[in-house]
Amino acid sequence: MIRMSSSFIRTLREDPSDAEVASHKLLVRAGYIRRSAAGVYTWLPLGLKVLRKVEQIVREEMDAAGGQEVLFSALQPRAPYEATGRWEEYGPLLFRLQDRRGEDYLLAPTHEEMFALTVKDLFNSYKDLPTTLYQIQTKYRDEARPRAGLLRVREFVMKDAYSFDISDQGLEASYAAQRAAYQRIFARLGLETVICQADAGAMGGSRSEEFLHPTPVGEDTFVVSDGGYAANVEAVTTLPPASLSAEEIAALPAAHVEHTPGASTIAALTDFSNQAFPGQGPVAPSGEWTRYEMLKHLVYMLTMPDGSTEPLVIALPGDREVDPKRLESSLAPAIAAPFTDEDFARYPVLAKGFIGPEGLGLDAPSKIRYLVDPRVVPGSRWVAGAGEADKHVYDLVYGRDFTADGTIEAAEVRDGDPAPDGSGPLRKTRGMEMGHIFQLGRKYAEALDLKVLDENGKQATVTMGSYGIGVTRAVAALAETHHDEKGLAWPRAVAPADVHVLATGKDAAVFEEAERIALALEAAGLTVLYDDRPKVSPGVKFKDAELLGIPTSVVVGRGLAEGTVELRDRAGGTSRNVALSEVVEETLAEVRA
Amino acid sequence: MIRMSSSFIRTLREDPSDAEVASHKLLVRAGYIRRSAAGVYTWLPLGLKVLRKVEQIVREEMDAAGGQEVLFSALQPRAPYEATGRWEEYGPLLFRLQDRRGEDYLLAPTHEEMFALTVKDLFNSYKDLPTTLYQIQTKYRDEARPRAGLLRVREFVMKDAYSFDISDQGLEASYAAQRAAYQRIFARLGLETVICQADAGAMGGSRSEEFLHPTPVGEDTFVVSDGGYAANVEAVTTLPPASLSAEEIAALPAAHVEHTPGASTIAALTDFSNQAFPGQGPVAPSGEWTRYEMLKHLVYMLTMPDGSTEPLVIALPGDREVDPKRLESSLAPAIAAPFTDEDFARYPVLAKGFIGPEGLGLDAPSKIRYLVDPRVVPGSRWVAGAGEADKHVYDLVYGRDFTADGTIEAAEVRDGDPAPDGSGPLRKTRGMEMGHIFQLGRKYAEALDLKVLDENGKQATVTMGSYGIGVTRAVAALAETHHDEKGLAWPRAVAPADVHVLATGKDAAVFEEAERIALALEAAGLTVLYDDRPKVSPGVKFKDAELLGIPTSVVVGRGLAEGTVELRDRAGGTSRNVALSEVVEETLAEVRA
């Protein structure tokens, strides 16, 4: 039993000055956590109980899915992370330090390398596989902008699991098992999640999904369709319009260059087209020209991981902007920067403001890589720069008049865009990443030479999966989702106590009866928070109970004269009187409902 | 149930090349831990189970003693540690790092500062006290020489508790409660410990005791007497001989300078004395001169924390050497270095090889601090250098012919020295520090301005205690103490499983029966390690079982034809056959005995 009179729990009436989101405000005000530095928090007694409950649910489901728990150090040497390239790739997100001998160490952001090396150390045969190992451990990331309390911090508890298989099918099965375990975990936690196709990003690998908890305070934008498609914006693929056949293309009008004085923007070019060639637009049924068919060309200078650079031209429908995150994700590990005037001077074929497909492509003399939006399909008709000032080409047909080196997913995704699987229009929503699962494949195993003997006695590289859940963040998400204007309202599975007993009033009999009930509830197997503070008014106790958010409260006070206590349900906001003789039974029924 | 056929357990037949002590060898060979860097280890599945069991015992006793569990970050900002001086004092033992903005952080070696600041943050009245908070958390220390597996590592799990009281008596009570909890913890763990008076060292504070586990591989030397005295060597106080009264002193012969050609060592001076003045020694009943009464003078240059220096002369009986650790501990935070030739040149009053008390002392013109061994009591008679070459003073009586600025505990402690409490002769033994409890007093609270309102409404500084248990090290100590030449032999309280079921032989019936028994034992509430590996010989399984050290094994194999299995007791090395029908009942009886 936690007695509030002697517990290290102090509630605050004011929101912390740096708090923007509800979970941050309430977790601090209710005395669950305390900030000790930017993005670094202390777990106070009630907060730690919630954290441990979340951990235990994760642990049970990991064990049920065949995972074996281990524990790695946060402090790890540089060499393995150097071998996989992550020592550099992580950039300023990695906490690096040196020991007294000047050796480089890091505080691990994840442990792919160390798990792979340990499996390499212990296993040597395909018979040892598959195996899935996990840990619930403290991770470090030097976030540029820690924010929102526990939502983005620099030290946090994470469950990270790693699967090791000999075959691709094995990896599929291990991945599926973790995926199913994640669904069970979030269901038990009472956290709605949407499984989104994700971009593997810096982790590499072939397939990846995110478990996103939909919430307006989320940092991730993802799209869903009514038909069940869900994807991180970075991972959305564009549903291209139908291509035309060679016959159909042959029937299209020939391309022709037009004088387009001053039409150096998409808007100006659209206006000009509607004035100069009214009713001849190729897409709108009315024949109106739209920004869509004004093919926009954007020029970037790419920097490769080895430091070399190369130019890139991207073409996309004129009504779309580039989404910087989608562009970054499509080009990774290369980094794109807009062309500078010096860059333009080096590539005279690129006439700023009037760039068109002419002269672009790896096969062209310019050798400039040229990628187009997936909507640029064979037979699609465009207006594009003619490569010189005040000239544009009309009826420029892809597949007939120009081709590209490939397509790129860089254009923004909009509400109403069709889902790539045909499941209906997409709508954007915000979410918080609760989990992320990756089919890493053999990237890490190759870098670290993780091989086992296969069935034929030959060395075969192991294929890996990596599976993370942000345990700290799950606590924040639970607080974010389960609260009202009065305070927290924990789901039973993670509440720091089953029941909150309040002794209200000054009468000694109230305290005696409350104590008796608290002890009886504890004897019945419940965890009890008992507000036994003398000289604290009923009003303050009620306010604190609402702020602390224990699912069920037993209020001992005025009803005692009639032999009743009040049973309150925090989430539902309801209450009822029960007879003293039935309080244990009734409370148990509520808690176990 | 842990099935060995699919578990991440691999035993090794060879000791790791870097292992010197049994716990290190066996924990690695049995697949409990794995090294990932110098002094940094990974907990494999069975090792983690032992660690968690030790943690849980510690947690239960902390809770029972009224402690409240919290969890602080390892990553902490510099400022609070700067305020208490520990940022500097910890020297190279502290892992320091910077974040992306260049702010200084550390990986906390202990958390006195952060606990004090959090109490300051939440509490403001004497009514809030006393309170004791604790955490079980990962600590970092950049040890110069990590060694012996888990015995001295750079990342480790520690339980650290901190008490906060308004009064000295309150601190005494909080300290006593923790001390009693420690006794229960070590008793439950099956770890013999001796409570030793300790030197508070860098932690500061007034009283401190260490819980030392006696073992030849321990790094600490401590002394015990048959009468129950125990102390860390640094903390031993010298029992001085009886002083003489003024009358008795008056009856002693006067001091006289003698020509002592070439007697520049204690040995030479003793020989010379026995030849020149046979039978006149003041201590031995025979009148023989001994090295004891040749008062040895040693000269040091002290460096203070602020960088200033000052000379120090120490005098001790000539038969004793200085114990560098006792000297260091007595002088801390000043650091002593032997006098160099340049130093001697600066202080001509110090005649190298013939130094005596003449001219020393803060009151003397030289202002050289002069401290003597506690055995130098009023009336004690000595031979000492006369301050010039080849001259010594005989019958030099302390309190009559010379005095000092104070005494110092710097001389070595020897087997046979009397315990200071009169409880008999001391003997030295080696131990491993398992826990350390400190009455810190107000040092940290003052540095961090931790005050509360007292009963009179005035600001009063809080007094603190600090209490640590090395959880990681406890696992090592358990392995060190509970093993034999064949492997580990865990006490039941911390064993990674209650029972080890072995299916031995090739017969399918053996595996079926073993499986049935394993499931039945699990259903009865036991944790089971089941060696279900096919194609592994009984010999290998027996060897692995001995190495892994589960307290009870059930061997299913040859006896099956007669309807029996074998029940083995790992620690006792005994075994007996039991009927199949009784195996669950008999095993339960063993486990719960």
Coordinates of N, CA and C in Angstrom, one line a residue, chain B residues 555 559 562 564-567 575-579 582 586:
Chain B
V555 N 17.1 -36.2 -13.7 CA 17.7 -36.9 -14.8 C 16.7 -38.0 -15.3
G559 N 16.9 -45.1 -15.8 CA 16.0 -45.7 -14.7 C 14.6 -45.8 -15.2
E562 N 12.8 -49.0 -15.0 CA 12.3 -49.4 -13.6 C 11.3 -48.4 -13.0
T564 N 11.8 -45.2 -12.5 CA 12.4 -44.1 -11.7 C 13.2 -43.1 -12.5
V565 N 13.4 -41.9 -11.9 CA 14.3 -40.9 -12.4 C 15.2 -40.6 -11.2
E566 N 16.3 -39.8 -11.6 CA 17.3 -39.5 -10.6 C 17.1 -38.0 -10.3
L567 N 17.1 -37.8 -9.0 CA 17.1 -36.4 -8.5 C 18.5 -36.1 -8.0
S575 N 22.7 -37.7 -5.0 CA 21.6 -38.0 -5.9 C 20.8 -39.2 -5.3
R576 N 19.6 -39.3 -5.7 CA 18.8 -40.4 -5.3 C 17.7 -40.7 -6.4
N577 N 17.3 -41.9 -6.4 CA 16.2 -42.3 -7.3 C 14.9 -42.1 -6.7
V578 N 14.0 -41.6 -7.5 CA 12.6 -41.5 -7.0 C 11.6 -42.1 -8.1
A579 N 10.5 -42.6 -7.6 CA 9.6 -43.1 -8.5 C 9.0 -42.1 -9.4
E582 N 6.3 -40.0 -8.1 CA 6.5 -39.1 -7.0 C 7.5 -37.9 -7.4
E586 N 8.4 -34.9 -4.9 CA 9.8 -34.9 -4.3 C 10.6 -33.7 -4.8

